[in-house]
């Protein structure tokens, strides 16, 4: 069973205080969600308890810009497709929609067209999607504002996606949280291909508060799940319900996060090597720390061994994630009989191994002549 935990994004850095039980495996999916995988025995229940801190930024984190840029190159093929909830093809020819040409214009159309409905929240609402949101403009919640923006934006060639999370609010009338499950919130993001960054916007909160949430975002939005490839999955925390209890608790903190950095490596390098030979092995890197590694590199070192890459890039490694990285190296013909291979990260030796190098065997070839 996989569940989504609060991820790192362009505008958010998370630090885990505790996660019990620890997952069997963690990884980041194509959308950038932080996925924890658990093996659940038959006829049993696991109660996962996450506690952590999220630091929110107005400006993009510099350490995340290259990460986001590389991720977008893999995501762009599906960020313009029409999921069922984002299918607006029946309405795209309408004159008021056909004239929309920018993200700003689409945003203004959505805020002008839809009307937030507090009464709908109390009625255990069903998510309408973009098409039905236009048919029922006075029954909109945050999902309808989000779906309508994404539906039109994708038709107009603007990559966009949904964010589900928590909107920290002192006034539910001005800044409502309207997802029925654990009172969460949803808002859209669109990708600016010129600046190569995601821009979060909130048409729901502009509609209810009158504050411009297109040109200036705030520090009150905490990301739980990112929906680009699928309009509904993964589920955000708070949606894994077995009872009606409140499962998500968010509060402001004046304490800085306590960061624990701990990288470990293991490898499949043989203890006996042959001079002049080239080998390909696997380096397994595990982030045992409590925060994401955005960018870094591991440097392999040895006297008689030449590695194909002088440094091994380590990009966006989630807490508790293990990653297998292939490494290729050649043993110099001019070798030392004994050598030590070590791996450094940020100047610290993560692991080392002694190896013995033997000479290359010589095969003599004879030319035979007969009469």
JSON list of N, CA, C and O in Angstrom, two decimals, residues 138-174:
[
{"chain": "A", "resi": 138, "resn": "UNK", "atom": "N", "xyz": [-23.03, 28.37, -9.34]},
{"chain": "A", "resi": 138, "resn": "UNK", "atom": "CA", "xyz": [-23.28, 28.89, -7.98]},
{"chain": "A", "resi": 138, "resn": "UNK", "atom": "C", "xyz": [-23.08, 27.80, -6.92]},
{"chain": "A", "resi": 138, "resn": "UNK", "atom": "O", "xyz": [-23.35, 28.03, -5.75]},
{"chain": "A", "resi": 139, "resn": "UNK", "atom": "N", "xyz": [-22.62, 26.61, -7.33]},
{"chain": "A", "resi": 139, "resn": "UNK", "atom": "CA", "xyz": [-22.43, 25.50, -6.38]},
{"chain": "A", "resi": 139, "resn": "UNK", "atom": "C", "xyz": [-20.96, 25.11, -6.31]},
{"chain": "A", "resi": 139, "resn": "UNK", "atom": "O", "xyz": [-20.62, 23.96, -6.08]},
{"chain": "A", "resi": 140, "resn": "UNK", "atom": "N", "xyz": [-20.08, 26.10, -6.49]},
{"chain": "A", "resi": 140, "resn": "UNK", "atom": "CA", "xyz": [-18.65, 25.79, -6.61]},
{"chain": "A", "resi": 140, "resn": "UNK", "atom": "C", "xyz": [-17.95, 25.73, -5.25]},
{"chain": "A", "resi": 140, "resn": "UNK", "atom": "O", "xyz": [-18.25, 26.51, -4.35]},
{"chain": "A", "resi": 141, "resn": "UNK", "atom": "N", "xyz": [-17.03, 24.77, -5.17]},
{"chain": "A", "resi": 141, "resn": "UNK", "atom": "CA", "xyz": [-16.08, 24.70, -4.07]},
{"chain": "A", "resi": 141, "resn": "UNK", "atom": "C", "xyz": [-14.69, 24.85, -4.67]},
{"chain": "A", "resi": 141, "resn": "UNK", "atom": "O", "xyz": [-14.53, 25.08, -5.87]},
{"chain": "A", "resi": 142, "resn": "UNK", "atom": "N", "xyz": [-13.64, 24.70, -3.85]},
{"chain": "A", "resi": 142, "resn": "UNK", "atom": "CA", "xyz": [-12.28, 24.92, -4.35]},
{"chain": "A", "resi": 142, "resn": "UNK", "atom": "C", "xyz": [-11.93, 23.96, -5.49]},
{"chain": "A", "resi": 142, "resn": "UNK", "atom": "O", "xyz": [-11.17, 24.32, -6.39]},
{"chain": "A", "resi": 143, "resn": "UNK", "atom": "N", "xyz": [-12.49, 22.74, -5.48]},
{"chain": "A", "resi": 143, "resn": "UNK", "atom": "CA", "xyz": [-12.20, 21.80, -6.56]},
{"chain": "A", "resi": 143, "resn": "UNK", "atom": "C", "xyz": [-12.78, 22.26, -7.88]},
{"chain": "A", "resi": 143, "resn": "UNK", "atom": "O", "xyz": [-12.18, 22.04, -8.94]},
{"chain": "A", "resi": 144, "resn": "UNK", "atom": "N", "xyz": [-13.94, 22.89, -7.86]},
{"chain": "A", "resi": 144, "resn": "UNK", "atom": "CA", "xyz": [-14.54, 23.37, -9.10]},
{"chain": "A", "resi": 144, "resn": "UNK", "atom": "C", "xyz": [-13.74, 24.55, -9.69]},
{"chain": "A", "resi": 144, "resn": "UNK", "atom": "O", "xyz": [-13.52, 24.63, -10.90]},
{"chain": "A", "resi": 145, "resn": "UNK", "atom": "N", "xyz": [-13.31, 25.46, -8.82]},
{"chain": "A", "resi": 145, "resn": "UNK", "atom": "CA", "xyz": [-12.45, 26.56, -9.28]},
{"chain": "A", "resi": 145, "resn": "UNK", "atom": "C", "xyz": [-11.17, 26.00, -9.90]},
{"chain": "A", "resi": 145, "resn": "UNK", "atom": "O", "xyz": [-10.72, 26.44, -10.96]},
{"chain": "A", "resi": 146, "resn": "UNK", "atom": "N", "xyz": [-10.60, 25.02, -9.23]},
{"chain": "A", "resi": 146, "resn": "UNK", "atom": "CA", "xyz": [-9.33, 24.44, -9.69]},
{"chain": "A", "resi": 146, "resn": "UNK", "atom": "C", "xyz": [-9.53, 23.66, -10.99]},
{"chain": "A", "resi": 146, "resn": "UNK", "atom": "O", "xyz": [-8.76, 23.82, -11.95]},
{"chain": "A", "resi": 147, "resn": "UNK", "atom": "N", "xyz": [-10.56, 22.81, -11.04]},
{"chain": "A", "resi": 147, "resn": "UNK", "atom": "CA", "xyz": [-10.79, 21.98, -12.23]},
{"chain": "A", "resi": 147, "resn": "UNK", "atom": "C", "xyz": [-11.10, 22.83, -13.45]},
{"chain": "A", "resi": 147, "resn": "UNK", "atom": "O", "xyz": [-10.64, 22.52, -14.56]},
{"chain": "A", "resi": 148, "resn": "UNK", "atom": "N", "xyz": [-11.89, 23.89, -13.26]},
{"chain": "A", "resi": 148, "resn": "UNK", "atom": "CA", "xyz": [-12.24, 24.73, -14.40]},
{"chain": "A", "resi": 148, "resn": "UNK", "atom": "C", "xyz": [-11.00, 25.44, -14.94]},
{"chain": "A", "resi": 148, "resn": "UNK", "atom": "O", "xyz": [-10.80, 25.51, -16.16]},
{"chain": "A", "resi": 149, "resn": "UNK", "atom": "N", "xyz": [-10.16, 25.95, -14.06]},
{"chain": "A", "resi": 149, "resn": "UNK", "atom": "CA", "xyz": [-8.93, 26.60, -14.53]},
{"chain": "A", "resi": 149, "resn": "UNK", "atom": "C", "xyz": [-8.07, 25.60, -15.30]},
{"chain": "A", "resi": 149, "resn": "UNK", "atom": "O", "xyz": [-7.59, 25.91, -16.40]},
{"chain": "A", "resi": 150, "resn": "UNK", "atom": "N", "xyz": [-7.86, 24.42, -14.74]},
{"chain": "A", "resi": 150, "resn": "UNK", "atom": "CA", "xyz": [-6.99, 23.42, -15.38]},
{"chain": "A", "resi": 150, "resn": "UNK", "atom": "C", "xyz": [-7.58, 22.99, -16.72]},
{"chain": "A", "resi": 150, "resn": "UNK", "atom": "O", "xyz": [-6.86, 22.87, -17.72]},
{"chain": "A", "resi": 151, "resn": "UNK", "atom": "N", "xyz": [-8.89, 22.74, -16.76]},
{"chain": "A", "resi": 151, "resn": "UNK", "atom": "CA", "xyz": [-9.53, 22.31, -18.00]},
{"chain": "A", "resi": 151, "resn": "UNK", "atom": "C", "xyz": [-9.32, 23.29, -19.14]},
{"chain": "A", "resi": 151, "resn": "UNK", "atom": "O", "xyz": [-8.96, 22.91, -20.25]},
{"chain": "A", "resi": 152, "resn": "UNK", "atom": "N", "xyz": [-9.55, 24.58, -18.86]},
{"chain": "A", "resi": 152, "resn": "UNK", "atom": "CA", "xyz": [-9.38, 25.60, -19.91]},
{"chain": "A", "resi": 152, "resn": "UNK", "atom": "C", "xyz": [-7.91, 25.80, -20.23]},
{"chain": "A", "resi": 152, "resn": "UNK", "atom": "O", "xyz": [-7.51, 25.89, -21.40]},
{"chain": "A", "resi": 153, "resn": "UNK", "atom": "N", "xyz": [-7.07, 25.87, -19.21]},
{"chain": "A", "resi": 153, "resn": "UNK", "atom": "CA", "xyz": [-5.64, 26.11, -19.42]},
{"chain": "A", "resi": 153, "resn": "UNK", "atom": "C", "xyz": [-5.03, 25.02, -20.31]},
{"chain": "A", "resi": 153, "resn": "UNK", "atom": "O", "xyz": [-4.27, 25.31, -21.24]},
{"chain": "A", "resi": 154, "resn": "UNK", "atom": "N", "xyz": [-5.36, 23.78, -20.05]},
{"chain": "A", "resi": 154, "resn": "UNK", "atom": "CA", "xyz": [-4.79, 22.69, -20.85]},
{"chain": "A", "resi": 154, "resn": "UNK", "atom": "C", "xyz": [-5.28, 22.75, -22.30]},
{"chain": "A", "resi": 154, "resn": "UNK", "atom": "O", "xyz": [-4.52, 22.47, -23.22]},
{"chain": "A", "resi": 155, "resn": "UNK", "atom": "N", "xyz": [-6.52, 23.12, -22.49]},
{"chain": "A", "resi": 155, "resn": "UNK", "atom": "CA", "xyz": [-7.03, 23.29, -23.86]},
{"chain": "A", "resi": 155, "resn": "UNK", "atom": "C", "xyz": [-6.30, 24.41, -24.59]},
{"chain": "A", "resi": 155, "resn": "UNK", "atom": "O", "xyz": [-6.14, 24.37, -25.81]},
{"chain": "A", "resi": 156, "resn": "UNK", "atom": "N", "xyz": [-5.83, 25.40, -23.84]},
{"chain": "A", "resi": 156, "resn": "UNK", "atom": "CA", "xyz": [-5.13, 26.54, -24.42]},
{"chain": "A", "resi": 156, "resn": "UNK", "atom": "C", "xyz": [-3.63, 26.32, -24.50]},
{"chain": "A", "resi": 156, "resn": "UNK", "atom": "O", "xyz": [-2.88, 27.23, -24.85]},
{"chain": "A", "resi": 157, "resn": "UNK", "atom": "N", "xyz": [-3.18, 25.11, -24.18]},
{"chain": "A", "resi": 157, "resn": "UNK", "atom": "CA", "xyz": [-1.75, 24.81, -24.29]},
{"chain": "A", "resi": 157, "resn": "UNK", "atom": "C", "xyz": [-0.91, 25.29, -23.13]},
{"chain": "A", "resi": 157, "resn": "UNK", "atom": "O", "xyz": [0.31, 25.43, -23.25]},
{"chain": "A", "resi": 158, "resn": "UNK", "atom": "N", "xyz": [-1.54, 25.52, -21.97]},
{"chain": "A", "resi": 158, "resn": "UNK", "atom": "CA", "xyz": [-0.82, 25.97, -20.77]},
{"chain": "A", "resi": 158, "resn": "UNK", "atom": "C", "xyz": [-0.74, 24.79, -19.81]},
{"chain": "A", "resi": 158, "resn": "UNK", "atom": "O", "xyz": [-1.77, 24.36, -19.27]},
{"chain": "A", "resi": 159, "resn": "UNK", "atom": "N", "xyz": [0.45, 24.23, -19.57]},
{"chain": "A", "resi": 159, "resn": "UNK", "atom": "CA", "xyz": [0.56, 23.09, -18.64]},
{"chain": "A", "resi": 159, "resn": "UNK", "atom": "C", "xyz": [0.08, 23.49, -17.25]},
{"chain": "A", "resi": 159, "resn": "UNK", "atom": "O", "xyz": [0.46, 24.54, -16.73]},
{"chain": "A", "resi": 160, "resn": "UNK", "atom": "N", "xyz": [-0.75, 22.67, -16.67]},
{"chain": "A", "resi": 160, "resn": "UNK", "atom": "CA", "xyz": [-1.32, 23.00, -15.36]},
{"chain": "A", "resi": 160, "resn": "UNK", "atom": "C", "xyz": [-1.64, 21.73, -14.59]},
{"chain": "A", "resi": 160, "resn": "UNK", "atom": "O", "xyz": [-1.73, 20.65, -15.16]},
{"chain": "A", "resi": 161, "resn": "UNK", "atom": "N", "xyz": [-1.84, 21.88, -13.29]},
{"chain": "A", "resi": 161, "resn": "UNK", "atom": "CA", "xyz": [-2.11, 20.73, -12.43]},
{"chain": "A", "resi": 161, "resn": "UNK", "atom": "C", "xyz": [-2.81, 21.19, -11.16]},
{"chain": "A", "resi": 161, "resn": "UNK", "atom": "O", "xyz": [-2.87, 22.39, -10.87]},
{"chain": "A", "resi": 162, "resn": "UNK", "atom": "N", "xyz": [-3.33, 20.22, -10.40]},
{"chain": "A", "resi": 162, "resn": "UNK", "atom": "CA", "xyz": [-4.02, 20.52, -9.15]},
{"chain": "A", "resi": 162, "resn": "UNK", "atom": "C", "xyz": [-3.10, 20.23, -7.96]},
{"chain": "A", "resi": 162, "resn": "UNK", "atom": "O", "xyz": [-2.34, 19.26, -7.98]},
{"chain": "A", "resi": 163, "resn": "UNK", "atom": "N", "xyz": [-3.21, 21.08, -6.95]},
{"chain": "A", "resi": 163, "resn": "UNK", "atom": "CA", "xyz": [-2.54, 20.85, -5.68]},
{"chain": "A", "resi": 163, "resn": "UNK", "atom": "C", "xyz": [-3.62, 20.65, -4.61]},
{"chain": "A", "resi": 163, "resn": "UNK", "atom": "O", "xyz": [-4.57, 21.43, -4.53]},
{"chain": "A", "resi": 164, "resn": "UNK", "atom": "N", "xyz": [-3.46, 19.61, -3.81]},
{"chain": "A", "resi": 164, "resn": "UNK", "atom": "CA", "xyz": [-4.33, 19.42, -2.65]},
{"chain": "A", "resi": 164, "resn": "UNK", "atom": "C", "xyz": [-3.48, 19.54, -1.40]},
{"chain": "A", "resi": 164, "resn": "UNK", "atom": "O", "xyz": [-2.36, 19.04, -1.34]},
{"chain": "A", "resi": 165, "resn": "UNK", "atom": "N", "xyz": [-4.02, 20.26, -0.42]},
{"chain": "A", "resi": 165, "resn": "UNK", "atom": "CA", "xyz": [-3.25, 20.47, 0.79]},
{"chain": "A", "resi": 165, "resn": "UNK", "atom": "C", "xyz": [-4.05, 21.18, 1.85]},
{"chain": "A", "resi": 165, "resn": "UNK", "atom": "O", "xyz": [-5.26, 20.98, 1.97]},
{"chain": "A", "resi": 166, "resn": "UNK", "atom": "N", "xyz": [-3.37, 22.01, 2.56]},
{"chain": "A", "resi": 166, "resn": "UNK", "atom": "CA", "xyz": [-3.98, 22.70, 3.69]},
{"chain": "A", "resi": 166, "resn": "UNK", "atom": "C", "xyz": [-3.80, 24.19, 3.49]},
{"chain": "A", "resi": 166, "resn": "UNK", "atom": "O", "xyz": [-2.70, 24.67, 3.22]},
{"chain": "A", "resi": 167, "resn": "UNK", "atom": "N", "xyz": [-4.90, 24.92, 3.63]},
{"chain": "A", "resi": 167, "resn": "UNK", "atom": "CA", "xyz": [-4.83, 26.38, 3.57]},
{"chain": "A", "resi": 167, "resn": "UNK", "atom": "C", "xyz": [-5.00, 26.94, 4.97]},
{"chain": "A", "resi": 167, "resn": "UNK", "atom": "O", "xyz": [-6.11, 26.87, 5.53]},
{"chain": "A", "resi": 168, "resn": "UNK", "atom": "N", "xyz": [-3.94, 27.48, 5.53]},
{"chain": "A", "resi": 168, "resn": "UNK", "atom": "CA", "xyz": [-4.02, 27.99, 6.90]},
{"chain": "A", "resi": 168, "resn": "UNK", "atom": "C", "xyz": [-4.85, 29.27, 6.89]},
{"chain": "A", "resi": 168, "resn": "UNK", "atom": "O", "xyz": [-4.51, 30.25, 6.22]},
{"chain": "A", "resi": 169, "resn": "UNK", "atom": "N", "xyz": [-5.96, 29.24, 7.66]},
{"chain": "A", "resi": 169, "resn": "UNK", "atom": "CA", "xyz": [-6.90, 30.35, 7.58]},
{"chain": "A", "resi": 169, "resn": "UNK", "atom": "C", "xyz": [-7.46, 30.69, 8.95]},
{"chain": "A", "resi": 169, "resn": "UNK", "atom": "O", "xyz": [-7.83, 29.80, 9.73]},
{"chain": "A", "resi": 170, "resn": "UNK", "atom": "N", "xyz": [-7.54, 32.00, 9.24]},
{"chain": "A", "resi": 170, "resn": "UNK", "atom": "CA", "xyz": [-8.18, 32.47, 10.47]},
{"chain": "A", "resi": 170, "resn": "UNK", "atom": "C", "xyz": [-9.66, 32.75, 10.25]},
{"chain": "A", "resi": 170, "resn": "UNK", "atom": "O", "xyz": [-10.43, 32.86, 11.20]},
{"chain": "A", "resi": 171, "resn": "UNK", "atom": "N", "xyz": [-10.05, 32.89, 8.97]},
{"chain": "A", "resi": 171, "resn": "UNK", "atom": "CA", "xyz": [-11.44, 33.20, 8.64]},
{"chain": "A", "resi": 171, "resn": "UNK", "atom": "C", "xyz": [-11.91, 32.27, 7.53]},
{"chain": "A", "resi": 171, "resn": "UNK", "atom": "O", "xyz": [-11.50, 32.41, 6.38]},
{"chain": "A", "resi": 172, "resn": "UNK", "atom": "N", "xyz": [-12.75, 31.31, 7.86]},
{"chain": "A", "resi": 172, "resn": "UNK", "atom": "CA", "xyz": [-13.22, 30.35, 6.87]},
{"chain": "A", "resi": 172, "resn": "UNK", "atom": "C", "xyz": [-14.14, 30.99, 5.84]},
{"chain": "A", "resi": 172, "resn": "UNK", "atom": "O", "xyz": [-14.34, 30.44, 4.75]},
{"chain": "A", "resi": 173, "resn": "UNK", "atom": "N", "xyz": [-14.71, 32.15, 6.15]},
{"chain": "A", "resi": 173, "resn": "UNK", "atom": "CA", "xyz": [-15.57, 32.81, 5.18]},
{"chain": "A", "resi": 173, "resn": "UNK", "atom": "C", "xyz": [-14.75, 33.52, 4.10]},
{"chain": "A", "resi": 173, "resn": "UNK", "atom": "O", "xyz": [-15.16, 33.60, 2.95]},
{"chain": "A", "resi": 174, "resn": "UNK", "atom": "N", "xyz": [-13.58, 34.04, 4.49]},
{"chain": "A", "resi": 174, "resn": "UNK", "atom": "CA", "xyz": [-12.72, 34.71, 3.52]},
{"chain": "A", "resi": 174, "resn": "UNK", "atom": "C", "xyz": [-11.76, 33.75, 2.83]},
{"chain": "A", "resi": 174, "resn": "UNK", "atom": "O", "xyz": [-11.47, 33.89, 1.64]}
]
